[in-house]
Amino acid sequence: MSKKVLIVDDSMVSRMMIKEIIMSQHPSWECIQAASAEKAIDACHHSQFDYITLDLSMPGRNGLDAAPEMIENQNNAKIALLTANIQSAIKEKADQLGLVFITKPINVDEVLDFVDS
């Protein structure tokens, strides 16, 4: 069954890495990319996603600030917060929002565990 993934990160390299990891195991899935929280929120208003990977540190709104609005528009999307910031306060906030916490640098196994769980 084909799934739809939204990859949100201001780094094109990170977006491409995540997409490559997902497509290596799920070539029929659709991967949409957004370079900012604002573009991601807009995408969430127009489409339903199965999975969303959301960078924490981006210009403008960060991932934690954008997550509640994205969650509101997504019925069943599973959302992961990706960050190198491993402070307990960040992990706690992600947990309160129901987000999966994935540490950067991007790790193949963690990304695949997220989309395959």
CSV table of N, CA and C in Angstrom, one decimal:
chain,number,residue,atom,x,y,z
A,1,MET,N,0.8,-1.2,0.0
A,1,MET,CA,0.0,0.0,0.0
A,1,MET,C,0.9,1.3,0.0
A,2,SER,N,0.6,2.2,-0.9
A,2,SER,CA,1.4,3.4,-1.0
A,2,SER,C,1.0,4.4,0.1
A,3,LYS,N,2.1,5.0,0.6
A,3,LYS,CA,1.9,6.0,1.7
A,3,LYS,C,2.4,7.4,1.2
A,4,LYS,N,2.0,8.4,2.0
A,4,LYS,CA,2.4,9.8,1.6
A,4,LYS,C,3.2,10.4,2.8
A,5,VAL,N,4.4,10.9,2.5
A,5,VAL,CA,5.3,11.4,3.5
A,5,VAL,C,5.6,12.8,3.3
A,6,LEU,N,5.6,13.7,4.3
A,6,LEU,CA,6.0,15.1,4.2
A,6,LEU,C,7.3,15.2,5.0
A,7,ILE,N,8.3,15.6,4.3
A,7,ILE,CA,9.7,15.8,4.8
A,7,ILE,C,9.9,17.3,5.0
A,8,VAL,N,10.1,17.8,6.3
A,8,VAL,CA,10.2,19.2,6.6
A,8,VAL,C,11.6,19.5,7.2
A,9,ASP,N,12.4,20.2,6.4
A,9,ASP,CA,13.7,20.6,6.9
A,9,ASP,C,14.2,21.7,6.1
A,10,ASP,N,14.9,22.7,6.7
A,10,ASP,CA,15.4,23.8,5.9
A,10,ASP,C,16.6,23.4,5.1
A,11,SER,N,17.2,22.3,5.4
A,11,SER,CA,18.4,21.8,4.7
A,11,SER,C,18.0,20.9,3.6
A,12,MET,N,18.3,21.2,2.4
A,12,MET,CA,18.0,20.4,1.2
A,12,MET,C,18.7,19.1,1.3
A,13,VAL,N,20.0,19.1,1.8
A,13,VAL,CA,20.7,17.8,2.0
A,13,VAL,C,20.0,16.9,2.9
A,14,SER,N,19.5,17.4,4.1
A,14,SER,CA,18.7,16.5,5.0
A,14,SER,C,17.5,16.0,4.4
A,15,ARG,N,16.7,16.9,3.7
A,15,ARG,CA,15.5,16.4,3.0
A,15,ARG,C,15.8,15.3,2.0
A,16,MET,N,16.9,15.5,1.2
A,16,MET,CA,17.2,14.5,0.2
A,16,MET,C,17.7,13.1,0.9
A,17,MET,N,18.4,13.2,2.0
A,17,MET,CA,18.9,12.0,2.7
A,17,MET,C,17.6,11.3,3.2
A,18,ILE,N,16.7,12.0,3.8
A,18,ILE,CA,15.5,11.3,4.4
A,18,ILE,C,14.7,10.7,3.3
A,19,LYS,N,14.6,11.4,2.2
A,19,LYS,CA,13.8,10.9,1.0
A,19,LYS,C,14.5,9.6,0.5
A,20,GLU,N,15.8,9.6,0.3
A,20,GLU,CA,16.5,8.5,-0.2
A,20,GLU,C,16.4,7.3,0.7
A,21,ILE,N,16.4,7.5,2.0
A,21,ILE,CA,16.3,6.4,3.0
A,21,ILE,C,14.9,5.8,2.8
A,22,ILE,N,13.9,6.6,2.8
A,22,ILE,CA,12.5,6.1,2.7
A,22,ILE,C,12.3,5.4,1.4
A,23,MET,N,12.7,6.0,0.3
A,23,MET,CA,12.5,5.4,-1.0
A,23,MET,C,13.3,4.2,-1.3
A,24,SER,N,14.4,4.0,-0.6
A,24,SER,CA,15.2,2.7,-0.7
A,24,SER,C,14.4,1.5,-0.3
A,25,GLN,N,13.5,1.7,0.7
A,25,GLN,CA,12.7,0.6,1.2
A,25,GLN,C,11.2,0.7,0.7
A,26,HIS,N,10.8,1.8,0.3
A,26,HIS,CA,9.4,2.0,-0.1
A,26,HIS,C,9.3,2.8,-1.4
A,27,PRO,N,9.7,2.3,-2.5
A,27,PRO,CA,9.8,3.1,-3.8
A,27,PRO,C,8.5,3.6,-4.3
A,28,SER,N,7.4,3.0,-3.9
A,28,SER,CA,6.1,3.4,-4.4
A,28,SER,C,5.5,4.6,-3.5
A,29,TRP,N,6.1,4.9,-2.4
A,29,TRP,CA,5.6,6.0,-1.6
A,29,TRP,C,5.9,7.3,-2.2
A,30,GLU,N,5.0,8.3,-1.9
A,30,GLU,CA,5.1,9.7,-2.3
A,30,GLU,C,5.8,10.5,-1.2
A,31,CYS,N,6.9,11.2,-1.6
A,31,CYS,CA,7.6,12.0,-0.6
A,31,CYS,C,7.5,13.5,-1.1
A,32,ILE,N,6.8,14.3,-0.3
A,32,ILE,CA,6.7,15.7,-0.5
A,32,ILE,C,7.7,16.4,0.4
A,33,GLN,N,8.3,17.5,-0.1
A,33,GLN,CA,9.3,18.2,0.7
A,33,GLN,C,8.8,19.6,1.0
A,34,ALA,N,9.2,20.1,2.2
A,34,ALA,CA,8.9,21.5,2.6
A,34,ALA,C,10.2,22.0,3.2
A,35,ALA,N,10.6,23.2,2.8
A,35,ALA,CA,11.8,23.8,3.4
A,35,ALA,C,11.6,24.7,4.6
A,36,SER,N,10.3,24.9,5.0
A,36,SER,CA,10.0,25.7,6.2
A,36,SER,C,8.8,25.2,6.8
A,37,ALA,N,8.6,25.6,8.1
A,37,ALA,CA,7.4,25.3,8.8
A,37,ALA,C,6.1,25.9,8.1
A,38,GLU,N,6.3,27.1,7.6
A,38,GLU,CA,5.1,27.7,6.9
A,38,GLU,C,4.7,26.9,5.7
A,39,LYS,N,5.6,26.4,4.9
A,39,LYS,CA,5.3,25.6,3.7
A,39,LYS,C,4.7,24.2,4.2
A,40,ALA,N,5.2,23.7,5.3
A,40,ALA,CA,4.7,22.4,5.8
A,40,ALA,C,3.3,22.6,6.2
A,41,ILE,N,3.0,23.7,6.9
A,41,ILE,CA,1.6,23.9,7.4
A,41,ILE,C,0.7,24.0,6.2
A,42,ASP,N,1.1,24.8,5.2
A,42,ASP,CA,0.3,24.9,4.0
A,42,ASP,C,0.0,23.6,3.4
A,43,ALA,N,1.1,22.7,3.3
A,43,ALA,CA,0.9,21.4,2.7
A,43,ALA,C,-0.1,20.6,3.5
A,44,CYS,N,-0.1,20.7,4.9
A,44,CYS,CA,-1.0,20.0,5.7
A,44,CYS,C,-2.4,20.5,5.6
A,45,HIS,N,-2.6,21.7,5.1
A,45,HIS,CA,-4.0,22.2,4.9
A,45,HIS,C,-4.6,21.6,3.6
A,46,HIS,N,-3.7,21.2,2.7
A,46,HIS,CA,-4.1,20.7,1.4
A,46,HIS,C,-4.0,19.2,1.2
A,47,SER,N,-3.4,18.5,2.1
A,47,SER,CA,-3.2,17.0,1.9
A,47,SER,C,-3.1,16.3,3.2
A,48,GLN,N,-3.4,15.1,3.2
A,48,GLN,CA,-3.3,14.2,4.4
A,48,GLN,C,-2.0,13.4,4.2
A,49,PHE,N,-1.2,13.3,5.2
A,49,PHE,CA,0.0,12.5,5.2
A,49,PHE,C,-0.1,11.3,6.1
A,50,ASP,N,0.7,10.3,5.8
A,50,ASP,CA,0.8,9.2,6.7
A,50,ASP,C,1.9,9.4,7.7
A,51,TYR,N,3.0,10.0,7.2
A,51,TYR,CA,4.2,10.3,8.1
A,51,TYR,C,4.7,11.7,7.8
A,52,ILE,N,5.2,12.3,8.8
A,52,ILE,CA,5.8,13.6,8.7
A,52,ILE,C,7.1,13.6,9.5
A,53,THR,N,8.2,14.0,8.8
A,53,THR,CA,9.5,14.2,9.5
A,53,THR,C,9.6,15.7,9.6
A,54,LEU,N,9.9,16.2,10.8
A,54,LEU,CA,9.9,17.6,11.1
A,54,LEU,C,11.1,18.1,11.8
A,55,ASP,N,11.9,18.9,11.2
A,55,ASP,CA,13.1,19.4,11.8
A,55,ASP,C,12.8,20.4,12.9
A,56,LEU,N,13.6,20.4,13.9
A,56,LEU,CA,13.3,21.4,15.0
A,56,LEU,C,13.8,22.8,14.6
A,57,SER,N,15.1,22.9,14.3
A,57,SER,CA,15.7,24.2,14.1
A,57,SER,C,15.6,24.6,12.6
A,58,MET,N,14.7,25.6,12.4
A,58,MET,CA,14.5,26.2,11.0
A,58,MET,C,14.3,27.7,11.2
A,59,PRO,N,14.6,28.4,10.2
A,59,PRO,CA,14.3,29.9,10.2
A,59,PRO,C,12.8,30.1,10.3
A,60,GLY,N,12.4,31.1,11.0
A,60,GLY,CA,11.0,31.4,11.2
A,60,GLY,C,10.5,30.5,12.3
A,61,ARG,N,9.4,29.8,12.1
A,61,ARG,CA,8.9,28.9,13.2
A,61,ARG,C,9.7,27.6,13.3
A,62,ASN,N,10.0,27.2,14.5
A,62,ASN,CA,10.7,25.9,14.6
A,62,ASN,C,9.7,24.8,14.6
A,63,GLY,N,10.2,23.6,14.5
A,63,GLY,CA,9.3,22.4,14.5
A,63,GLY,C,8.3,22.3,15.6
A,64,LEU,N,8.8,22.5,16.8
A,64,LEU,CA,7.9,22.4,18.0
A,64,LEU,C,6.8,23.4,17.9
A,65,ASP,N,7.1,24.6,17.4
A,65,ASP,CA,6.1,25.7,17.3
A,65,ASP,C,5.0,25.4,16.3
A,66,ALA,N,5.5,24.7,15.2
A,66,ALA,CA,4.6,24.4,14.1
A,66,ALA,C,3.8,23.1,14.3
A,67,ALA,N,4.3,22.2,15.1
A,67,ALA,CA,3.7,20.9,15.3
A,67,ALA,C,2.2,20.9,15.6
A,68,PRO,N,1.8,21.7,16.6
A,68,PRO,CA,0.4,21.7,17.0
A,68,PRO,C,-0.6,22.0,15.8
A,69,GLU,N,-0.2,23.0,15.0
A,69,GLU,CA,-1.1,23.4,13.8
A,69,GLU,C,-1.1,22.2,12.8
A,70,MET,N,0.1,21.6,12.6
A,70,MET,CA,0.2,20.5,11.7
A,70,MET,C,-0.7,19.3,12.2
A,71,ILE,N,-0.6,19.0,13.5
A,71,ILE,CA,-1.3,17.9,14.1
A,71,ILE,C,-2.9,18.2,13.9
A,72,GLU,N,-3.3,19.4,14.1
A,72,GLU,CA,-4.7,19.8,14.0
A,72,GLU,C,-5.2,19.4,12.6
A,73,ASN,N,-4.4,19.5,11.6
A,73,ASN,CA,-4.9,19.3,10.2
A,73,ASN,C,-4.6,17.9,9.7
A,74,GLN,N,-4.0,17.1,10.5
A,74,GLN,CA,-3.7,15.7,10.0
A,74,GLN,C,-4.5,14.7,10.9
A,75,ASN,N,-5.3,13.9,10.3
A,75,ASN,CA,-6.1,13.0,11.0
A,75,ASN,C,-5.3,11.8,11.7
A,76,ASN,N,-4.4,11.2,10.9
A,76,ASN,CA,-3.7,10.0,11.4
A,76,ASN,C,-2.2,10.1,11.2
A,77,ALA,N,-1.7,11.2,10.8
A,77,ALA,CA,-0.2,11.2,10.5
A,77,ALA,C,0.6,10.9,11.8
A,78,LYS,N,1.6,10.2,11.6
A,78,LYS,CA,2.6,9.9,12.6
A,78,LYS,C,3.7,10.9,12.4
A,79,ILE,N,4.1,11.7,13.4
A,79,ILE,CA,5.1,12.8,13.2
A,79,ILE,C,6.3,12.6,14.0
A,80,ALA,N,7.5,12.8,13.4
A,80,ALA,CA,8.7,12.6,14.1
A,80,ALA,C,9.4,14.0,14.1
A,81,LEU,N,10.0,14.4,15.3
A,81,LEU,CA,10.8,15.6,15.4
A,81,LEU,C,12.2,15.1,15.3
A,82,LEU,N,13.0,15.7,14.3
A,82,LEU,CA,14.4,15.4,14.1
A,82,LEU,C,15.2,16.6,14.5
A,83,THR,N,16.2,16.3,15.4
A,83,THR,CA,17.0,17.4,15.9
A,83,THR,C,18.3,16.8,16.5
A,84,ALA,N,19.3,17.7,16.5
A,84,ALA,CA,20.6,17.4,17.2
A,84,ALA,C,20.5,17.9,18.6
A,85,ASN,N,19.5,18.7,18.9
A,85,ASN,CA,19.3,19.2,20.3
A,85,ASN,C,18.6,18.2,21.2
A,86,ILE,N,19.4,17.5,22.0
A,86,ILE,CA,18.9,16.4,22.8
A,86,ILE,C,18.6,16.8,24.3
A,87,GLN,N,18.3,18.1,24.5
A,87,GLN,CA,18.0,18.5,25.8
A,87,GLN,C,16.7,17.9,26.3
A,88,SER,N,16.6,17.6,27.6
A,88,SER,CA,15.4,16.9,28.1
A,88,SER,C,14.2,17.7,27.9
A,89,ALA,N,14.3,19.0,28.0
A,89,ALA,CA,13.1,19.9,27.8
A,89,ALA,C,12.5,19.7,26.4
A,90,ILE,N,13.4,19.6,25.4
A,90,ILE,CA,13.0,19.4,24.0
A,90,ILE,C,12.3,18.0,23.9
A,91,LYS,N,12.9,17.0,24.4
A,91,LYS,CA,12.3,15.7,24.4
A,91,LYS,C,11.0,15.6,25.1
A,92,GLU,N,10.8,16.3,26.2
A,92,GLU,CA,9.6,16.3,27.0
A,92,GLU,C,8.5,17.0,26.2
A,93,LYS,N,8.8,18.2,25.5
A,93,LYS,CA,7.8,18.9,24.7
A,93,LYS,C,7.4,18.0,23.5
A,94,ALA,N,8.3,17.4,22.9
A,94,ALA,CA,8.0,16.5,21.8
A,94,ALA,C,7.0,15.4,22.3
A,95,ASP,N,7.4,14.8,23.4
A,95,ASP,CA,6.5,13.7,24.0
A,95,ASP,C,5.1,14.2,24.3
A,96,GLN,N,5.0,15.4,24.9
A,96,GLN,CA,3.7,16.0,25.2
A,96,GLN,C,2.9,16.2,24.0
A,97,LEU,N,3.5,16.5,22.8
A,97,LEU,CA,2.8,16.7,21.6
A,97,LEU,C,2.5,15.3,20.9
A,98,GLY,N,3.1,14.3,21.4
A,98,GLY,CA,2.9,12.9,20.7
A,98,GLY,C,3.8,12.7,19.6
A,99,LEU,N,4.9,13.4,19.5
A,99,LEU,CA,5.9,13.3,18.5
A,99,LEU,C,6.9,12.2,18.8
A,100,VAL,N,7.4,11.5,17.8
A,100,VAL,CA,8.5,10.6,17.9
A,100,VAL,C,9.7,11.4,17.9
A,101,PHE,N,10.7,11.1,18.7
A,101,PHE,CA,11.9,11.9,18.8
A,101,PHE,C,13.1,11.2,18.1
A,102,ILE,N,13.6,11.8,17.1
A,102,ILE,CA,14.7,11.2,16.3
A,102,ILE,C,15.9,12.1,16.4
A,103,THR,N,17.1,11.6,16.8
A,103,THR,CA,18.3,12.5,16.9
A,103,THR,C,19.0,12.6,15.5
A,104,LYS,N,19.6,13.8,15.3
A,104,LYS,CA,20.4,14.0,14.2
A,104,LYS,C,21.9,13.8,14.7
A,105,PRO,N,22.8,13.4,13.8
A,105,PRO,CA,22.7,13.3,12.4
A,105,PRO,C,21.7,12.2,12.0
A,106,ILE,N,21.2,12.3,10.8
A,106,ILE,CA,20.2,11.4,10.3
A,106,ILE,C,20.7,10.0,10.3
A,107,ASN,N,20.0,9.0,10.8
A,107,ASN,CA,20.4,7.7,10.9
A,107,ASN,C,19.4,6.8,10.2
A,108,VAL,N,19.9,6.0,9.3
A,108,VAL,CA,19.0,5.1,8.4
A,108,VAL,C,18.1,4.3,9.2
A,109,ASP,N,18.6,3.6,10.3
A,109,ASP,CA,17.8,2.7,11.1
A,109,ASP,C,16.7,3.5,11.8
A,110,GLU,N,17.0,4.6,12.3
A,110,GLU,CA,15.9,5.4,13.1
A,110,GLU,C,14.8,5.9,12.1
A,111,VAL,N,15.2,6.3,10.9
A,111,VAL,CA,14.2,6.8,10.0
A,111,VAL,C,13.3,5.6,9.5
A,112,LEU,N,13.9,4.5,9.2
A,112,LEU,CA,13.2,3.3,8.8
A,112,LEU,C,12.3,2.7,9.9
A,113,ASP,N,12.8,2.7,11.1
A,113,ASP,CA,12.0,2.3,12.3
A,113,ASP,C,10.8,3.2,12.4
A,114,PHE,N,10.9,4.5,12.2
A,114,PHE,CA,9.8,5.4,12.3
A,114,PHE,C,8.7,5.1,11.3
A,115,VAL,N,9.1,4.9,10.0
A,115,VAL,CA,8.1,4.7,9.0
A,115,VAL,C,7.6,3.3,8.9
A,116,ASP,N,8.3,2.3,9.5
A,116,ASP,CA,7.9,0.9,9.5
A,116,ASP,C,7.2,0.5,10.8
A,117,SER,N,7.1,1.3,11.8
A,117,SER,CA,6.5,0.9,13.0
A,117,SER,C,5.0,1.0,13.0
